[in-house]
Amino acid sequence: MRLISRYVAGTVELPLLPEEAMTLGPRLAVVETPETLIFMNASGPLMSCARDDAATKRFIGAVVMTQAGQG
């Protein structure tokens, strides 16, 4: 796993997320594996769920939407 830095909104973030992580919001990213989704922030993994776990994905979507509204 290689760590990379990211450029977000005029700042350069430290390389704290794995290269394969996809940023969902300013404080949340996800790493996809064939079986699971691993949600993480700069501190590390927060939670994971099965790729077909619709309830958890809806919950994370609500969290992302809430963060987006807080600017």
mmCIF file of N, CA and C in Angstrom:
data_model
loop_
_atom_site.group_PDB
_atom_site.id
_atom_site.type_symbol
_atom_site.label_atom_id
_atom_site.label_comp_id
_atom_site.label_asym_id
_atom_site.label_seq_id
_atom_site.Cartn_x
_atom_site.Cartn_y
_atom_site.Cartn_z
ATOM 1 N N MET A 1 0.850 -1.155 0.000
ATOM 2 C CA MET A 1 0.000 0.000 0.000
ATOM 3 C C MET A 1 0.907 1.232 0.000
ATOM 4 N N ARG A 2 0.763 2.080 -1.035
ATOM 5 C CA ARG A 2 1.547 3.306 -1.148
ATOM 6 C C ARG A 2 0.690 4.493 -0.738
ATOM 7 N N LEU A 3 1.247 5.404 0.041
ATOM 8 C CA LEU A 3 0.520 6.587 0.464
ATOM 9 C C LEU A 3 0.836 7.741 -0.473
ATOM 10 N N ILE A 4 -0.173 8.544 -0.779
ATOM 11 C CA ILE A 4 0.018 9.683 -1.669
ATOM 12 C C ILE A 4 -0.583 10.935 -1.040
ATOM 13 N N SER A 5 -0.064 12.082 -1.422
ATOM 14 C CA SER A 5 -0.669 13.330 -0.970
ATOM 15 C C SER A 5 -1.773 13.712 -1.940
ATOM 16 N N ARG A 6 -2.704 14.524 -1.482
ATOM 17 C CA ARG A 6 -3.832 14.952 -2.298
ATOM 18 C C ARG A 6 -3.954 16.465 -2.221
ATOM 19 N N TYR A 7 -4.392 17.072 -3.318
ATOM 20 C CA TYR A 7 -4.641 18.505 -3.371
ATOM 21 C C TYR A 7 -6.141 18.718 -3.265
ATOM 22 N N VAL A 8 -6.571 19.404 -2.218
ATOM 23 C CA VAL A 8 -7.995 19.627 -2.003
ATOM 24 C C VAL A 8 -8.219 21.078 -1.606
ATOM 25 N N ALA A 9 -9.057 21.785 -2.343
ATOM 26 C CA ALA A 9 -9.528 23.129 -1.998
ATOM 27 C C ALA A 9 -8.402 24.071 -1.577
ATOM 28 N N GLY A 10 -7.357 24.153 -2.378
ATOM 29 C CA GLY A 10 -6.299 25.113 -2.112
ATOM 30 C C GLY A 10 -5.263 24.679 -1.099
ATOM 31 N N THR A 11 -5.335 23.461 -0.613
ATOM 32 C CA THR A 11 -4.346 22.980 0.346
ATOM 33 C C THR A 11 -3.809 21.632 -0.118
ATOM 34 N N VAL A 12 -2.648 21.290 0.337
ATOM 35 C CA VAL A 12 -2.089 19.968 0.073
ATOM 36 C C VAL A 12 -2.205 19.174 1.361
ATOM 37 N N GLU A 13 -2.908 18.061 1.296
ATOM 38 C CA GLU A 13 -3.056 17.206 2.464
ATOM 39 C C GLU A 13 -1.849 16.303 2.591
ATOM 40 N N LEU A 14 -1.499 15.992 3.815
ATOM 41 C CA LEU A 14 -0.399 15.056 4.050
ATOM 42 C C LEU A 14 -0.791 13.680 3.530
ATOM 43 N N PRO A 15 0.199 12.880 3.139
ATOM 44 C CA PRO A 15 -0.097 11.552 2.573
ATOM 45 C C PRO A 15 -0.507 10.550 3.646
ATOM 46 N N LEU A 16 -1.751 10.638 4.090
ATOM 47 C CA LEU A 16 -2.224 9.776 5.160
ATOM 48 C C LEU A 16 -3.213 8.717 4.691
ATOM 49 N N LEU A 17 -3.639 8.785 3.446
ATOM 50 C CA LEU A 17 -4.577 7.809 2.906
ATOM 51 C C LEU A 17 -3.857 6.903 1.922
ATOM 52 N N PRO A 18 -4.252 5.651 1.842
ATOM 53 C CA PRO A 18 -3.654 4.781 0.838
ATOM 54 C C PRO A 18 -4.000 5.264 -0.571
ATOM 55 N N GLU A 19 -3.143 4.961 -1.517
ATOM 56 C CA GLU A 19 -3.326 5.390 -2.905
ATOM 57 C C GLU A 19 -4.680 4.981 -3.466
ATOM 58 N N GLU A 20 -5.171 3.811 -3.090
ATOM 59 C CA GLU A 20 -6.424 3.309 -3.640
ATOM 60 C C GLU A 20 -7.670 3.926 -2.996
ATOM 61 N N ALA A 21 -7.494 4.766 -1.982
ATOM 62 C CA ALA A 21 -8.645 5.392 -1.324
ATOM 63 C C ALA A 21 -9.284 6.435 -2.235
ATOM 64 N N MET A 22 -10.617 6.436 -2.263
ATOM 65 C CA MET A 22 -11.369 7.431 -3.015
ATOM 66 C C MET A 22 -11.971 8.410 -2.007
ATOM 67 N N THR A 23 -11.701 9.693 -2.175
ATOM 68 C CA THR A 23 -12.201 10.706 -1.260
ATOM 69 C C THR A 23 -13.694 10.912 -1.472
ATOM 70 N N LEU A 24 -14.462 10.831 -0.389
ATOM 71 C CA LEU A 24 -15.907 11.042 -0.439
ATOM 72 C C LEU A 24 -16.275 12.440 0.044
ATOM 73 N N GLY A 25 -15.462 13.023 0.852
ATOM 74 C CA GLY A 25 -15.697 14.347 1.417
ATOM 75 C C GLY A 25 -14.423 14.838 2.058
ATOM 76 N N PRO A 26 -14.462 16.010 2.686
ATOM 77 C CA PRO A 26 -13.238 16.568 3.255
ATOM 78 C C PRO A 26 -12.646 15.735 4.389
ATOM 79 N N ARG A 27 -13.453 14.884 5.012
ATOM 80 C CA ARG A 27 -12.962 14.097 6.146
ATOM 81 C C ARG A 27 -13.234 12.604 6.016
ATOM 82 N N LEU A 28 -13.586 12.146 4.825
ATOM 83 C CA LEU A 28 -13.970 10.747 4.672
ATOM 84 C C LEU A 28 -13.511 10.205 3.334
ATOM 85 N N ALA A 29 -12.973 8.993 3.365
ATOM 86 C CA ALA A 29 -12.552 8.303 2.148
ATOM 87 C C ALA A 29 -12.997 6.845 2.253
ATOM 88 N N VAL A 30 -12.961 6.151 1.126
ATOM 89 C CA VAL A 30 -13.333 4.737 1.118
ATOM 90 C C VAL A 30 -12.317 3.957 0.296
ATOM 91 N N VAL A 31 -12.015 2.758 0.762
ATOM 92 C CA VAL A 31 -11.195 1.802 0.008
ATOM 93 C C VAL A 31 -12.105 0.630 -0.315
ATOM 94 N N GLU A 32 -12.168 0.275 -1.593
ATOM 95 C CA GLU A 32 -13.019 -0.826 -2.029
ATOM 96 C C GLU A 32 -12.185 -2.081 -2.231
ATOM 97 N N THR A 33 -12.666 -3.190 -1.700
ATOM 98 C CA THR A 33 -12.089 -4.502 -1.990
ATOM 99 C C THR A 33 -13.191 -5.315 -2.662
ATOM 100 N N PRO A 34 -12.881 -6.470 -3.175
ATOM 101 C CA PRO A 34 -13.940 -7.261 -3.830
ATOM 102 C C PRO A 34 -15.126 -7.575 -2.911
ATOM 103 N N GLU A 35 -14.892 -7.708 -1.602
ATOM 104 C CA GLU A 35 -15.964 -8.077 -0.683
ATOM 105 C C GLU A 35 -16.447 -6.939 0.205
ATOM 106 N N THR A 36 -15.601 -5.947 0.479
ATOM 107 C CA THR A 36 -15.943 -4.942 1.486
ATOM 108 C C THR A 36 -15.672 -3.515 1.026
ATOM 109 N N LEU A 37 -16.277 -2.591 1.758
ATOM 110 C CA LEU A 37 -15.972 -1.170 1.656
ATOM 111 C C LEU A 37 -15.387 -0.783 3.006
ATOM 112 N N ILE A 38 -14.242 -0.114 2.999
ATOM 113 C CA ILE A 38 -13.592 0.304 4.235
ATOM 114 C C ILE A 38 -13.590 1.828 4.259
ATOM 115 N N PHE A 39 -14.326 2.406 5.194
ATOM 116 C CA PHE A 39 -14.426 3.850 5.320
ATOM 117 C C PHE A 39 -13.352 4.315 6.280
ATOM 118 N N MET A 40 -12.649 5.398 5.892
ATOM 119 C CA MET A 40 -11.528 5.838 6.706
ATOM 120 C C MET A 40 -11.362 7.347 6.660
ATOM 121 N N ASN A 41 -10.606 7.845 7.623
ATOM 122 C CA ASN A 41 -10.170 9.230 7.598
ATOM 123 C C ASN A 41 -8.661 9.222 7.807
ATOM 124 N N ALA A 42 -8.071 10.379 8.069
ATOM 125 C CA ALA A 42 -6.621 10.450 8.201
ATOM 126 C C ALA A 42 -6.103 9.665 9.407
ATOM 127 N N SER A 43 -6.971 9.385 10.367
ATOM 128 C CA SER A 43 -6.567 8.614 11.543
ATOM 129 C C SER A 43 -6.512 7.114 11.272
ATOM 130 N N GLY A 44 -7.194 6.674 10.221
ATOM 131 C CA GLY A 44 -7.217 5.257 9.902
ATOM 132 C C GLY A 44 -8.633 4.786 9.615
ATOM 133 N N PRO A 45 -8.850 3.473 9.583
ATOM 134 C CA PRO A 45 -10.177 2.928 9.293
ATOM 135 C C PRO A 45 -11.186 3.313 10.370
ATOM 136 N N LEU A 46 -12.383 3.682 9.929
ATOM 137 C CA LEU A 46 -13.470 4.017 10.849
ATOM 138 C C LEU A 46 -14.444 2.864 10.992
ATOM 139 N N MET A 47 -14.816 2.281 9.856
ATOM 140 C CA MET A 47 -15.752 1.158 9.834
ATOM 141 C C MET A 47 -15.669 0.476 8.487
ATOM 142 N N SER A 48 -16.206 -0.713 8.417
ATOM 143 C CA SER A 48 -16.275 -1.410 7.134
ATOM 144 C C SER A 48 -17.619 -2.105 7.042
ATOM 145 N N CYS A 49 -17.984 -2.447 5.824
ATOM 146 C CA CYS A 49 -19.234 -3.178 5.611
ATOM 147 C C CYS A 49 -19.085 -4.007 4.338
ATOM 148 N N ALA A 50 -19.978 -4.960 4.188
ATOM 149 C CA ALA A 50 -20.014 -5.753 2.963
ATOM 150 C C ALA A 50 -20.445 -4.846 1.814
ATOM 151 N N ARG A 51 -19.927 -5.102 0.629
ATOM 152 C CA ARG A 51 -20.274 -4.274 -0.534
ATOM 153 C C ARG A 51 -21.779 -4.254 -0.800
ATOM 154 N N ASP A 52 -22.484 -5.306 -0.413
ATOM 155 C CA ASP A 52 -23.929 -5.373 -0.684
ATOM 156 C C ASP A 52 -24.780 -4.949 0.520
ATOM 157 N N ASP A 53 -24.183 -4.304 1.515
ATOM 158 C CA ASP A 53 -24.895 -3.846 2.710
ATOM 159 C C ASP A 53 -25.522 -2.478 2.434
ATOM 160 N N ALA A 54 -26.736 -2.474 1.917
ATOM 161 C CA ALA A 54 -27.397 -1.242 1.488
ATOM 162 C C ALA A 54 -27.660 -0.291 2.654
ATOM 163 N N ALA A 55 -28.016 -0.803 3.817
ATOM 164 C CA ALA A 55 -28.333 0.057 4.960
ATOM 165 C C ALA A 55 -27.111 0.863 5.403
ATOM 166 N N THR A 56 -25.964 0.223 5.483
ATOM 167 C CA THR A 56 -24.754 0.932 5.899
ATOM 168 C C THR A 56 -24.336 1.943 4.847
ATOM 169 N N LYS A 57 -24.463 1.601 3.577
ATOM 170 C CA LYS A 57 -24.110 2.563 2.522
ATOM 171 C C LYS A 57 -25.030 3.786 2.570
ATOM 172 N N ARG A 58 -26.301 3.599 2.877
ATOM 173 C CA ARG A 58 -27.210 4.745 3.028
ATOM 174 C C ARG A 58 -26.792 5.611 4.212
ATOM 175 N N PHE A 59 -26.395 4.971 5.308
ATOM 176 C CA PHE A 59 -25.946 5.700 6.490
ATOM 177 C C PHE A 59 -24.714 6.547 6.159
ATOM 178 N N ILE A 60 -23.731 5.954 5.506
ATOM 179 C CA ILE A 60 -22.514 6.691 5.127
ATOM 180 C C ILE A 60 -22.873 7.815 4.156
ATOM 181 N N GLY A 61 -23.785 7.568 3.243
ATOM 182 C CA GLY A 61 -24.223 8.630 2.327
ATOM 183 C C GLY A 61 -24.807 9.804 3.081
ATOM 184 N N ALA A 62 -25.583 9.528 4.126
ATOM 185 C CA ALA A 62 -26.151 10.599 4.951
ATOM 186 C C ALA A 62 -25.053 11.372 5.668
ATOM 187 N N VAL A 63 -24.028 10.670 6.146
ATOM 188 C CA VAL A 63 -22.900 11.327 6.814
ATOM 189 C C VAL A 63 -22.182 12.244 5.840
ATOM 190 N N VAL A 64 -21.931 11.766 4.629
ATOM 191 C CA VAL A 64 -21.248 12.578 3.621
ATOM 192 C C VAL A 64 -22.075 13.809 3.277
ATOM 193 N N MET A 65 -23.383 13.649 3.098
ATOM 194 C CA MET A 65 -24.243 14.780 2.771
ATOM 195 C C MET A 65 -24.262 15.803 3.914
ATOM 196 N N THR A 66 -24.244 15.329 5.134
ATOM 197 C CA THR A 66 -24.225 16.232 6.286
ATOM 198 C C THR A 66 -22.927 17.019 6.325
ATOM 199 N N GLN A 67 -21.812 16.345 6.074
ATOM 200 C CA GLN A 67 -20.509 17.035 6.056
ATOM 201 C C GLN A 67 -20.465 18.070 4.949
ATOM 202 N N ALA A 68 -21.006 17.741 3.789
ATOM 203 C CA ALA A 68 -20.996 18.661 2.656
ATOM 204 C C ALA A 68 -21.783 19.927 2.989
ATOM 205 N N GLY A 69 -22.855 19.798 3.736
ATOM 206 C CA GLY A 69 -23.668 20.936 4.116
ATOM 207 C C GLY A 69 -23.014 21.824 5.157
ATOM 208 N N GLN A 70 -22.005 21.294 5.853
ATOM 209 C CA GLN A 70 -21.327 22.057 6.907
ATOM 210 C C GLN A 70 -20.150 22.843 6.370
ATOM 211 N N GLY A 71 -19.822 22.637 5.085
ATOM 212 C CA GLY A 71 -18.782 23.398 4.418
ATOM 213 C C GLY A 71 -17.447 23.128 4.938
#
